Short mmCIF file of N, CA and C in Angstrom, two decimals:
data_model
loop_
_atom_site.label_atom_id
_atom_site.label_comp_id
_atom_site.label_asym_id
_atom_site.label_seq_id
_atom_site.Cartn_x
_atom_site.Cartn_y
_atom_site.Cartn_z
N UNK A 1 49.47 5.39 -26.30
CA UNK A 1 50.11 5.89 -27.50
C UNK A 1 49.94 7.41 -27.55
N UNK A 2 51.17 8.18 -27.90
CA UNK A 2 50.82 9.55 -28.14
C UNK A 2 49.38 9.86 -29.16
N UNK A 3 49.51 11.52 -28.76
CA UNK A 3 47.98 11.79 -30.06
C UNK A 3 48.68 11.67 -31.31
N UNK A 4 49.96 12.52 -31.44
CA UNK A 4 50.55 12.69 -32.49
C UNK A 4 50.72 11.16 -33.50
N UNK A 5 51.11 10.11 -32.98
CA UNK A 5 51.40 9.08 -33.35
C UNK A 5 50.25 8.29 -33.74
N UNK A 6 49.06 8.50 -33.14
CA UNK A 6 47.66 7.84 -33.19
C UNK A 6 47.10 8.23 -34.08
N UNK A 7 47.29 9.60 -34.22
CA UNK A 7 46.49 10.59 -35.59
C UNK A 7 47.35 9.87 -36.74
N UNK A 8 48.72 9.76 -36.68
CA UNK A 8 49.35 9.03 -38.35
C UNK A 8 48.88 7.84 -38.54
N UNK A 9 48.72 7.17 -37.46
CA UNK A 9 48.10 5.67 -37.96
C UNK A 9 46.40 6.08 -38.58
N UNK A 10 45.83 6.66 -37.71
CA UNK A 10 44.46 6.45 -38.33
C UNK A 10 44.57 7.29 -40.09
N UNK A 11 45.38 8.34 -40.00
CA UNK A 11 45.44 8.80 -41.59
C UNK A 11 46.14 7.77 -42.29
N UNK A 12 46.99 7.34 -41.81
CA UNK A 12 47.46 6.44 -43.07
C UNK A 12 46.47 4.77 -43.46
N UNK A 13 45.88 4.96 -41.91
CA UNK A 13 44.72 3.46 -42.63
C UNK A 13 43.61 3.84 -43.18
N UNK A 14 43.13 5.08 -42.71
CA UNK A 14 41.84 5.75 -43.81
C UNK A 14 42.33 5.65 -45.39
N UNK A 15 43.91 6.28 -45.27
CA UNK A 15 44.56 6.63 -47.05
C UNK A 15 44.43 4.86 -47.55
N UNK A 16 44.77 3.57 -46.24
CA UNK A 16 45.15 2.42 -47.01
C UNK A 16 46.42 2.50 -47.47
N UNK A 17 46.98 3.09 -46.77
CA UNK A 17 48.65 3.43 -47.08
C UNK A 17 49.69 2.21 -46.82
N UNK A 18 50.17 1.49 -47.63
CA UNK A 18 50.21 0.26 -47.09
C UNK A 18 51.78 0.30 -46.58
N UNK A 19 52.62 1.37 -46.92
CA UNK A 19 54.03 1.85 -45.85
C UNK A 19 53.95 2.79 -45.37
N UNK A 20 55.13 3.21 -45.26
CA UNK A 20 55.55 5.01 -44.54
C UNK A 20 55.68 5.72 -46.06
N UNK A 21 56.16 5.04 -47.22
CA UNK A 21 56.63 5.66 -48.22
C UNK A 21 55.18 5.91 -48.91
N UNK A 22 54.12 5.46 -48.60
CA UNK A 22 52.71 5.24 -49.65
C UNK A 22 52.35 6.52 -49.67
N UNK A 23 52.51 7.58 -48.70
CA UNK A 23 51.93 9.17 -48.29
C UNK A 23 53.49 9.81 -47.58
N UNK A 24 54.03 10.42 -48.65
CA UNK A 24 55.09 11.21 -48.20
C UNK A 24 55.10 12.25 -47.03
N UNK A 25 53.59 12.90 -47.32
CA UNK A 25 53.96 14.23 -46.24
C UNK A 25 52.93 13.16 -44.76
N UNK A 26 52.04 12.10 -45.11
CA UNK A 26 51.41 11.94 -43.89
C UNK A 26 52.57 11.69 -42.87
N UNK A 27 52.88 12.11 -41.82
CA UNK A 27 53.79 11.80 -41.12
C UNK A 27 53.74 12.16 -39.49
N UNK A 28 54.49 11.88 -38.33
CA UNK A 28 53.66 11.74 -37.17
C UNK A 28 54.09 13.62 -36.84
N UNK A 29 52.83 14.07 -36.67
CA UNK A 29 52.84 15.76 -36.61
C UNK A 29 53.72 16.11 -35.60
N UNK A 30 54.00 17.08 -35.24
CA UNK A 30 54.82 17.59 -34.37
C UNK A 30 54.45 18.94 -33.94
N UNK A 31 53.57 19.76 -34.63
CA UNK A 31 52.85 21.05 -34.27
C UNK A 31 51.88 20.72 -34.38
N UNK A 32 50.57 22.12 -33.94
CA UNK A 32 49.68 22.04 -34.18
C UNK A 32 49.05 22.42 -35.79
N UNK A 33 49.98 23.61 -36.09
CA UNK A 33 49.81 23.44 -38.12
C UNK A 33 50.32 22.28 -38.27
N UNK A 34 50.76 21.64 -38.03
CA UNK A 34 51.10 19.87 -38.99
C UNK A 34 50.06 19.41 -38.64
N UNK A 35 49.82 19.02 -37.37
CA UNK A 35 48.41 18.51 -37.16
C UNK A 35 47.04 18.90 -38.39
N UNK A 36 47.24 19.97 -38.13
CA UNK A 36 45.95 20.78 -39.09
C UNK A 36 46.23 20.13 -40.55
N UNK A 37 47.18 20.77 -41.30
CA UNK A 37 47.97 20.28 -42.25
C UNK A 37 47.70 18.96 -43.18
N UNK A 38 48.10 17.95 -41.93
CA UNK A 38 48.53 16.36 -42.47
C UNK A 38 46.43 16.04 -42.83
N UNK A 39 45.90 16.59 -41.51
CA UNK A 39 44.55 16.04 -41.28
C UNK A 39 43.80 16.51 -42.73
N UNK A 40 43.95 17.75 -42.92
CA UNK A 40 43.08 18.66 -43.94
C UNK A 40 43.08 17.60 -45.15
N UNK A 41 45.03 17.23 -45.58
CA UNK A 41 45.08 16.49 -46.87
C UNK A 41 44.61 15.44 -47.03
N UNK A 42 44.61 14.80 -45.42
CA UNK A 42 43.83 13.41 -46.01
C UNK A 42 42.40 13.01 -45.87
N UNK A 43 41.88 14.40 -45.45
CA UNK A 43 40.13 14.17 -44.78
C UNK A 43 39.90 14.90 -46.44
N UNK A 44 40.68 15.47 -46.72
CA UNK A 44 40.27 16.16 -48.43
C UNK A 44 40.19 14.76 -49.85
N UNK A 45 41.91 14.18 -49.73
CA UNK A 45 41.37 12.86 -50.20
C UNK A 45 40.29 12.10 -50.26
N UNK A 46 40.35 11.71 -49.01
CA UNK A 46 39.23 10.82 -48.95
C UNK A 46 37.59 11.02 -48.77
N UNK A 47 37.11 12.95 -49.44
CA UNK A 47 36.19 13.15 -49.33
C UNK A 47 36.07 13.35 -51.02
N UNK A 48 36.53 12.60 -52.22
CA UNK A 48 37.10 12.63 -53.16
C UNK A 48 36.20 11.05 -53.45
N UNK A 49 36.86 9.93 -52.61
CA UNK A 49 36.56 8.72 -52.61
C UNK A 49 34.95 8.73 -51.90
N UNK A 50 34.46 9.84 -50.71
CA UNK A 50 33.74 9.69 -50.12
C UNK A 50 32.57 11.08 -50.30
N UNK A 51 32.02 11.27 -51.32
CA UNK A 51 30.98 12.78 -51.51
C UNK A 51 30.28 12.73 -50.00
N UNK A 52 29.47 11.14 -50.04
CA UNK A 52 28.85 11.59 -49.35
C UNK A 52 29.13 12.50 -47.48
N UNK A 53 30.33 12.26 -47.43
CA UNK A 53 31.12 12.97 -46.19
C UNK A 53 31.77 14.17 -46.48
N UNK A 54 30.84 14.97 -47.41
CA UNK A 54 31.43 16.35 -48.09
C UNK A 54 31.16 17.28 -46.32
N UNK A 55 30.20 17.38 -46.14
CA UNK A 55 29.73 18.49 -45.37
C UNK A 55 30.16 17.68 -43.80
N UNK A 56 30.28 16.92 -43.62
CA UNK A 56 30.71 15.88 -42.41
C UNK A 56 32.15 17.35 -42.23
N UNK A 57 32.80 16.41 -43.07
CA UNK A 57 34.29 16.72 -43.31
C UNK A 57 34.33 18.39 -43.02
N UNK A 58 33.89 18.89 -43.91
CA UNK A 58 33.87 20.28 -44.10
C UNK A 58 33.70 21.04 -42.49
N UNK A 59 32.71 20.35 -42.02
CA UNK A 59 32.22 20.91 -40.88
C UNK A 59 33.13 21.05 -39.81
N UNK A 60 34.20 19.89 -39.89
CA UNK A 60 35.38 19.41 -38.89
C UNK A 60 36.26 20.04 -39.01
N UNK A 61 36.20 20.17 -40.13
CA UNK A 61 38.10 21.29 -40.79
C UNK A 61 37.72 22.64 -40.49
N UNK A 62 36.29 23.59 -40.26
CA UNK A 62 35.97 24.84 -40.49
C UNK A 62 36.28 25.19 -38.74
N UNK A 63 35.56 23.62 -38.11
CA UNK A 63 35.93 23.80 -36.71
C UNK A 63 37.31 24.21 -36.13
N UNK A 64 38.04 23.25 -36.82
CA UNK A 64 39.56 23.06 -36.04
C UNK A 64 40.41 23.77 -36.80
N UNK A 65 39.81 25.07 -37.67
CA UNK A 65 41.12 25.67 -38.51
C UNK A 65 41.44 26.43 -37.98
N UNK A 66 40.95 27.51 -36.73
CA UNK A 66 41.70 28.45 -36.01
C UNK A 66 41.98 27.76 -34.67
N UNK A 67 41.32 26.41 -34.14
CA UNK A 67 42.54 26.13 -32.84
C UNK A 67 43.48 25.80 -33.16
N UNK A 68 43.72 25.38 -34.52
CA UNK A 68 44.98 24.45 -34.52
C UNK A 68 46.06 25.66 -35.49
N UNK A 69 45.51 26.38 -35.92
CA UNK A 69 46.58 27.27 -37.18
C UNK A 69 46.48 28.85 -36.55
N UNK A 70 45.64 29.08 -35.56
CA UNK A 70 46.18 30.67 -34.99
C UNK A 70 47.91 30.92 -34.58
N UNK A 71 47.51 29.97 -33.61
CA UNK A 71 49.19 30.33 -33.27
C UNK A 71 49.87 28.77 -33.19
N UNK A 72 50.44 28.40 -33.81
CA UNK A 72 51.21 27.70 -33.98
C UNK A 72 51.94 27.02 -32.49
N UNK A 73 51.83 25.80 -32.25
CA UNK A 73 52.78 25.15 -30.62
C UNK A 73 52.72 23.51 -30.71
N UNK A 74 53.79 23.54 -30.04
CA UNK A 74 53.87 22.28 -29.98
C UNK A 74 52.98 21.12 -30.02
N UNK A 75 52.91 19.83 -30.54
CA UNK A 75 51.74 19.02 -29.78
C UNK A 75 51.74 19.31 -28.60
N UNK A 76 52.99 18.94 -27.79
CA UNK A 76 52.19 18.53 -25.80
C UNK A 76 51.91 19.72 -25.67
N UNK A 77 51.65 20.90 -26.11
CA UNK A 77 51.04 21.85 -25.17
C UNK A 77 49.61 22.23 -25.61
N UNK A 78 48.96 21.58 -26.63
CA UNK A 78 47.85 21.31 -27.54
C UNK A 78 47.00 20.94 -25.89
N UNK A 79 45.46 21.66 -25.61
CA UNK A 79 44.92 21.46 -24.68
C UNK A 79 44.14 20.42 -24.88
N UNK A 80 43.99 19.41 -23.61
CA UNK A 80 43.48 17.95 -23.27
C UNK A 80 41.87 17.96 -24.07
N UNK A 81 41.30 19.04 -24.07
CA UNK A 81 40.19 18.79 -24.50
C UNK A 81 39.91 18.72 -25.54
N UNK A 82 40.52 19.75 -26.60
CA UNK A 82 40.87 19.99 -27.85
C UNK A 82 41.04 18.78 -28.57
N UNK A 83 42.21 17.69 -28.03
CA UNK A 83 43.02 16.73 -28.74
C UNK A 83 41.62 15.73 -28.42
N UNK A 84 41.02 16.04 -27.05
CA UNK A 84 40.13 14.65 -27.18
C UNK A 84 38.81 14.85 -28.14
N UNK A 85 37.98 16.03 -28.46
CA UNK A 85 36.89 16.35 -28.97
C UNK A 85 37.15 15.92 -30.86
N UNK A 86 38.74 16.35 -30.84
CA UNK A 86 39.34 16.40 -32.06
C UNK A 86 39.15 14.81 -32.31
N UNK A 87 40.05 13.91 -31.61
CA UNK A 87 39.75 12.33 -31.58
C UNK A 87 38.58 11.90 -32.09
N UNK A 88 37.99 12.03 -31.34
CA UNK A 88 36.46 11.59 -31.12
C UNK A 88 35.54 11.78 -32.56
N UNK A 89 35.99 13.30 -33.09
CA UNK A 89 35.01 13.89 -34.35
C UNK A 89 35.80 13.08 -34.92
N UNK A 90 36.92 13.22 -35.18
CA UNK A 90 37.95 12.45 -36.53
C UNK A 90 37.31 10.89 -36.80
N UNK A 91 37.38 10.07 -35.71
CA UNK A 91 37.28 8.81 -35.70
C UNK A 91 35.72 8.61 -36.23
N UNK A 92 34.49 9.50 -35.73
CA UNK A 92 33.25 9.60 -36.22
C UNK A 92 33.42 9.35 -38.02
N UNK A 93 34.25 10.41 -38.15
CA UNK A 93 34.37 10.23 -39.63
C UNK A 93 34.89 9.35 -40.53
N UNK A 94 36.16 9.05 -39.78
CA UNK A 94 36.95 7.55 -40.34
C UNK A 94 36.15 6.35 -40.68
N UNK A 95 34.85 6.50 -39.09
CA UNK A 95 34.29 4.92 -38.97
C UNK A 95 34.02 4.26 -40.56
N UNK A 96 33.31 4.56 -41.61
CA UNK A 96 32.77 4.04 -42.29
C UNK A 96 34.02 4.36 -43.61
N UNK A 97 35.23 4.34 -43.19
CA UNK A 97 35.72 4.62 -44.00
C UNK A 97 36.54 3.48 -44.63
N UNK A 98 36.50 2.54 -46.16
CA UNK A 98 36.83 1.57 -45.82
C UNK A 98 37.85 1.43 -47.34
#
């Protein structure tokens, strides 16, 4: 499965989004500001539902706010390591997310 496509599913099952229509803007990214973007709103939500993943969260978004929003590019040209480290932290955070 693409990243782009993998990242909307896991935001929209963290949100519990139970369509496409449940989260208007979550949607499958196409840049790397959308990426940034879609992730920020819903790791912000759900740190709303979740205090105790205040500084978790925080820590992830402070990381990935200048790879992903300096210069603006496509997903596929988003570097292999980036998208996987990005994976990996995201899903850390999702786990207990219920």
């Amino acid at each position: 499965m693409e990243f782009n496509h993998e990242l909307e599913m896991k935001l929209r099952n963290a949100l519990k989004a139970k369509n496409e229509d449940s989260f208007y803007f979550i949607t499958k990214p196409e840049t790397s500001k959308e990426i940034w973007n879609i992730t920020a709103a819903a790791l912000t939500a759900i740190e709303y539902k979740y205090p105790e993943k205040r500084q978790e969260i925080f820590t992830f978004l402070d990381k990935y706010s200048e790879p992903l929003t300096f210069e603006t590019k496509p997903e596929y040209e988003l570097d292999n390591q980036l998208i996987k480290e990005f994976s990996e932290e995201l899903d850390s955070i999702l786990k207990d997310v219920k």
